[in-house]
Amino acid sequence: MGAIPIIAIDGPSASGKGSVAARVAAALGWHYLDSGALYRLTALAATQHGVALGDEANVAAIAASLDVAFLEGMILLEGEDATELIRTEAVGEGASKVAVLPSVRRALLQRQRDFARAPGLVADGRDMGSVIFPEAQLKIFLTASAGERANRRYKQLIAKGEEATISRILLDIEQRDARDRARAVAPLRQIADARLLDTTEMSIEKAVQIVLDGWREISAN
Ligand code: DC
């Protein structure tokens, strides 16, 4: 068992794992890694530098030298506030494209591992428990039905004043899931030692409680 306690929370887009992971980290006073943000930042930086998202060597070079800072509630890319920009559907789509490239995933590997620092880390993504932190003491596969995830994303977009239709969002979610599951490197899947947490009919608070209970149970042994 590694010296630093790690909780790995993997799952599909819009499952709520980001909110759950951030709240679990806050409750425990641990660090939090939003690994999807690194793929989103890579896609955004590539676009800003005029690099095509399928140009593996150049996108990997951008990922390797990514100048980012994760501040309290704020993400800076090359010194500029990118917190909102990386959450757009377009950047999410781009992230899903660069995430299939093996050299991009390799370039981001150590950067993600460096987040494992005392007193502990909660990491959220697709391959936290399988590839980045296989030593994590608690692994959760957090999901919800595609319909429920589309509903949640719809509410978020409408709250931000963006235009959206449920049917379009559902289609995007299904396409992104298919791409994340089908890719050759680090595909999205529930690994054997991960606990399934289906939040289709569950509040964020309840999901947070279940993860914290799981951790207490493990750390008591
Ligand atoms: O979790 P998210 O929606 O911010 O992730 C954006 C994209 O990045 C998503 O399409 C899958 C990819 N991703 C990945 O391949 N591996 C991770 N550990 C995290 C995200």
Short mmCIF file of C-alpha atoms and ligand atoms in Angstrom, two decimals:
data_model
loop_
_atom_site.label_atom_id
_atom_site.label_comp_id
_atom_site.label_asym_id
_atom_site.label_seq_id
_atom_site.Cartn_x
_atom_site.Cartn_y
_atom_site.Cartn_z
CA MET A 1 0.00 0.00 0.00
CA GLY A 2 1.36 3.42 -0.95
CA ALA A 3 2.26 5.89 1.76
CA ILE A 4 -0.12 8.57 0.51
CA PRO A 5 -3.83 7.69 0.83
CA ILE A 6 -5.60 7.95 -2.51
CA ILE A 7 -9.28 7.70 -3.45
CA ALA A 8 -9.76 7.19 -7.21
CA ILE A 9 -13.15 8.12 -8.64
CA ASP A 10 -13.68 7.18 -12.28
CA GLY A 11 -16.77 7.39 -14.41
CA PRO A 12 -18.39 8.84 -17.53
CA SER A 13 -19.10 12.48 -18.49
CA ALA A 14 -21.67 14.42 -16.48
CA SER A 15 -22.03 11.67 -13.89
CA GLY A 16 -21.42 14.16 -11.08
CA LYS A 17 -18.09 12.56 -10.15
CA GLY A 18 -16.34 15.95 -10.23
CA SER A 19 -18.70 17.42 -7.63
CA VAL A 20 -18.55 14.28 -5.50
CA ALA A 21 -14.74 14.06 -5.69
CA ALA A 22 -14.23 17.75 -4.84
CA ARG A 23 -16.56 17.50 -1.82
CA VAL A 24 -14.93 14.30 -0.57
CA ALA A 25 -11.52 16.01 -0.85
CA ALA A 26 -12.81 19.06 1.06
CA ALA A 27 -14.38 16.89 3.78
CA LEU A 28 -11.11 15.02 4.32
CA GLY A 29 -8.88 18.09 3.87
CA TRP A 30 -7.06 16.35 1.00
CA HIS A 31 -5.79 17.48 -2.40
CA TYR A 32 -8.05 17.12 -5.42
CA LEU A 33 -7.06 16.20 -8.99
CA ASP A 34 -9.54 16.97 -11.77
CA SER A 35 -7.69 14.99 -14.46
CA GLY A 36 -10.32 15.80 -17.11
CA ALA A 37 -9.27 19.46 -16.75
CA LEU A 38 -5.78 18.52 -17.98
CA TYR A 39 -7.23 16.97 -21.16
CA ARG A 40 -9.50 19.98 -21.57
CA LEU A 41 -6.56 22.39 -21.09
CA THR A 42 -4.48 20.44 -23.60
CA ALA A 43 -7.26 20.69 -26.20
CA LEU A 44 -7.74 24.39 -25.49
CA ALA A 45 -4.00 25.16 -25.66
CA ALA A 46 -3.67 23.19 -28.91
CA THR A 47 -6.54 25.13 -30.46
CA GLN A 48 -5.13 28.46 -29.26
CA HIS A 49 -1.74 27.59 -30.79
CA GLY A 50 -3.29 26.50 -34.09
CA VAL A 51 -2.40 22.81 -33.64
CA ALA A 52 -4.90 20.32 -35.10
CA LEU A 53 -6.35 18.02 -32.42
CA GLY A 54 -5.38 14.92 -34.40
CA ASP A 55 -1.71 15.99 -34.74
CA GLU A 56 -0.42 13.60 -32.09
CA ALA A 57 3.22 14.71 -31.86
CA ASN A 58 2.42 18.39 -31.56
CA VAL A 59 -0.53 17.93 -29.19
CA ALA A 60 1.69 15.72 -26.99
CA ALA A 61 4.38 18.44 -27.00
CA ILE A 62 1.74 20.92 -25.83
CA ALA A 63 0.56 18.49 -23.11
CA ALA A 64 4.15 17.97 -21.91
CA SER A 65 4.85 21.68 -21.56
CA LEU A 66 1.38 22.80 -20.46
CA ASP A 67 1.70 25.94 -18.33
CA VAL A 68 -1.18 25.57 -15.87
CA ALA A 69 -1.88 26.62 -12.32
CA PHE A 70 -4.68 25.15 -10.21
CA LEU A 71 -5.57 27.86 -7.70
CA GLU A 72 -8.42 27.91 -5.21
CA GLY A 73 -11.48 27.60 -7.50
CA MET A 74 -9.56 28.92 -10.51
CA ILE A 75 -7.54 27.39 -13.35
CA LEU A 76 -4.94 29.46 -15.22
CA LEU A 77 -3.60 28.51 -18.65
CA GLU A 78 -0.47 30.43 -19.62
CA GLY A 79 -1.39 32.96 -16.96
CA GLU A 80 -4.93 33.54 -18.29
CA ASP A 81 -8.11 32.52 -16.47
CA ALA A 82 -9.43 29.42 -18.28
CA THR A 83 -11.86 28.24 -15.56
CA GLU A 84 -15.05 28.82 -17.56
CA LEU A 85 -13.59 28.37 -21.02
CA ILE A 86 -12.57 24.74 -20.46
CA ARG A 87 -16.13 23.82 -19.41
CA THR A 88 -17.71 24.56 -22.78
CA GLU A 89 -19.10 21.70 -24.85
CA ALA A 90 -16.63 22.50 -27.64
CA VAL A 91 -13.60 22.12 -25.35
CA GLY A 92 -15.09 18.93 -23.83
CA GLU A 93 -15.42 17.53 -27.32
CA GLY A 94 -11.80 18.49 -28.07
CA ALA A 95 -10.64 16.89 -24.80
CA SER A 96 -12.30 13.63 -25.76
CA LYS A 97 -10.38 13.73 -29.08
CA VAL A 98 -6.93 14.41 -27.63
CA ALA A 99 -7.56 11.83 -24.89
CA VAL A 100 -7.42 8.99 -27.46
CA LEU A 101 -3.80 9.83 -28.34
CA PRO A 102 -1.34 7.56 -26.46
CA SER A 103 1.52 10.08 -26.42
CA VAL A 104 -0.77 12.74 -24.97
CA ARG A 105 -1.77 10.35 -22.16
CA ARG A 106 1.92 9.55 -21.56
CA ALA A 107 2.80 13.24 -21.47
CA LEU A 108 0.21 13.86 -18.74
CA LEU A 109 1.06 10.79 -16.63
CA GLN A 110 3.70 12.19 -14.27
CA ARG A 111 1.93 15.52 -13.94
CA GLN A 112 -1.09 13.64 -12.57
CA ARG A 113 1.00 11.45 -10.25
CA ASP A 114 2.61 14.56 -8.78
CA PHE A 115 -0.76 15.47 -7.24
CA ALA A 116 -0.37 12.59 -4.76
CA ARG A 117 0.86 14.49 -1.72
CA ALA A 118 0.17 14.31 2.02
CA PRO A 119 -2.28 14.22 3.64
CA GLY A 120 -4.05 12.50 0.73
CA LEU A 121 -5.55 12.80 -2.74
CA VAL A 122 -8.97 12.39 -4.29
CA ALA A 123 -8.51 11.97 -8.06
CA ASP A 124 -11.31 12.01 -10.60
CA GLY A 125 -11.22 10.88 -14.22
CA ARG A 126 -11.46 7.78 -16.38
CA ASP A 127 -8.26 5.89 -15.60
CA MET A 128 -7.37 7.03 -12.08
CA GLY A 129 -7.80 3.56 -10.56
CA SER A 130 -6.58 1.59 -13.56
CA VAL A 131 -3.52 3.47 -14.86
CA ILE A 132 -2.53 6.58 -12.92
CA PHE A 133 -3.01 5.40 -9.32
CA PRO A 134 -3.37 1.60 -9.40
CA GLU A 135 -2.22 1.64 -5.76
CA ALA A 136 -5.27 3.70 -4.65
CA GLN A 137 -6.74 2.19 -1.50
CA LEU A 138 -10.33 3.04 -2.50
CA LYS A 139 -11.57 2.91 -6.11
CA ILE A 140 -15.04 4.02 -7.08
CA PHE A 141 -16.77 3.75 -10.46
CA LEU A 142 -19.34 6.52 -10.27
CA THR A 143 -22.03 6.56 -12.92
CA ALA A 144 -25.66 7.42 -13.71
CA SER A 145 -27.92 6.57 -16.64
CA ALA A 146 -27.24 8.52 -19.86
CA GLY A 147 -30.73 10.08 -19.60
CA GLU A 148 -30.10 11.35 -16.07
CA ARG A 149 -26.66 12.66 -17.02
CA ALA A 150 -28.19 14.54 -19.97
CA ASN A 151 -30.75 16.03 -17.59
CA ARG A 152 -28.05 17.23 -15.20
CA ARG A 153 -25.94 18.73 -17.99
CA TYR A 154 -29.06 20.44 -19.42
CA LYS A 155 -29.83 22.09 -16.09
CA GLN A 156 -26.21 23.28 -15.75
CA LEU A 157 -26.17 24.79 -19.24
CA ILE A 158 -29.54 26.51 -18.80
CA ALA A 159 -28.40 27.90 -15.43
CA LYS A 160 -25.39 29.41 -17.22
CA GLY A 161 -27.71 31.03 -19.77
CA GLU A 162 -26.57 28.76 -22.62
CA GLU A 163 -28.93 27.35 -25.21
CA ALA A 164 -29.46 23.61 -25.01
CA THR A 165 -31.83 20.80 -25.90
CA ILE A 166 -31.97 17.51 -24.00
CA SER A 167 -31.97 15.42 -27.18
CA ARG A 168 -28.79 17.09 -28.48
CA ILE A 169 -27.03 16.73 -25.13
CA LEU A 170 -28.04 13.07 -24.87
CA LEU A 171 -26.58 12.43 -28.32
CA ASP A 172 -23.31 14.20 -27.36
CA ILE A 173 -23.09 12.22 -24.12
CA GLU A 174 -23.67 8.92 -25.92
CA GLN A 175 -21.06 9.75 -28.55
CA ARG A 176 -18.50 10.80 -25.96
CA ASP A 177 -19.14 7.67 -23.88
CA ALA A 178 -18.69 5.51 -26.96
CA ARG A 179 -15.39 7.21 -27.79
CA ASP A 180 -14.12 7.02 -24.19
CA ARG A 181 -15.06 3.32 -23.97
CA ALA A 182 -13.78 2.26 -27.38
CA ARG A 183 -10.33 3.83 -27.30
CA ALA A 184 -7.37 1.46 -27.19
CA VAL A 185 -5.48 3.24 -24.40
CA ALA A 186 -6.98 3.55 -20.91
CA PRO A 187 -10.62 3.09 -21.96
CA LEU A 188 -13.42 4.05 -19.60
CA ARG A 189 -14.51 0.90 -17.74
CA GLN A 190 -15.25 -0.33 -14.27
CA ILE A 191 -12.18 -2.27 -13.15
CA ALA A 192 -12.52 -5.37 -10.99
CA ASP A 193 -11.42 -3.71 -7.75
CA ALA A 194 -13.62 -0.62 -8.12
CA ARG A 195 -16.90 -0.25 -6.24
CA LEU A 196 -19.90 0.69 -8.37
CA LEU A 197 -21.74 3.83 -7.26
CA ASP A 198 -24.83 4.44 -9.41
CA THR A 199 -26.14 7.94 -8.67
CA THR A 200 -29.09 7.91 -11.11
CA GLU A 201 -31.50 8.34 -8.22
CA MET A 202 -29.10 9.68 -5.63
CA SER A 203 -28.22 13.18 -4.41
CA ILE A 204 -24.63 14.44 -4.45
CA GLU A 205 -24.70 14.58 -0.62
CA LYS A 206 -25.65 10.92 -0.40
CA ALA A 207 -22.94 9.91 -2.90
CA VAL A 208 -20.35 11.89 -0.90
CA GLN A 209 -21.49 10.14 2.27
CA ILE A 210 -21.12 6.70 0.68
CA VAL A 211 -17.56 7.45 -0.46
CA LEU A 212 -16.62 8.83 2.96
CA ASP A 213 -18.15 5.78 4.68
CA GLY A 214 -16.17 3.54 2.32
CA TRP A 215 -12.99 5.37 3.24
CA ARG A 216 -13.67 5.17 6.99
CA GLU A 217 -14.28 1.46 6.69
CA ILE A 218 -10.97 0.95 4.82
CA SER A 219 -8.87 3.19 7.04
CA ALA A 220 -10.22 1.55 10.20
CA ASN A 221 -8.75 -1.80 9.10
O1 DC B 1 -14.22 14.49 -17.02
P1 DC B 1 -14.24 15.46 -18.17
O2 DC B 1 -15.56 15.52 -18.89
O3 DC B 1 -13.73 16.82 -17.80
O4 DC B 1 -13.18 14.86 -19.23
C1 DC B 1 -12.97 15.46 -20.48
C2 DC B 1 -12.48 14.41 -21.49
O5 DC B 1 -11.17 13.96 -21.10
C3 DC B 1 -13.35 13.16 -21.59
O6 DC B 1 -13.88 13.03 -22.89
C4 DC B 1 -12.44 12.00 -21.34
C5 DC B 1 -11.09 12.56 -21.15
N1 DC B 1 -10.45 12.07 -19.93
C6 DC B 1 -9.64 10.96 -20.01
O7 DC B 1 -9.52 10.38 -21.09
N2 DC B 1 -8.98 10.51 -18.92
C7 DC B 1 -9.13 11.12 -17.74
N3 DC B 1 -8.46 10.65 -16.68
C8 DC B 1 -9.98 12.24 -17.63
C9 DC B 1 -10.63 12.70 -18.75
#
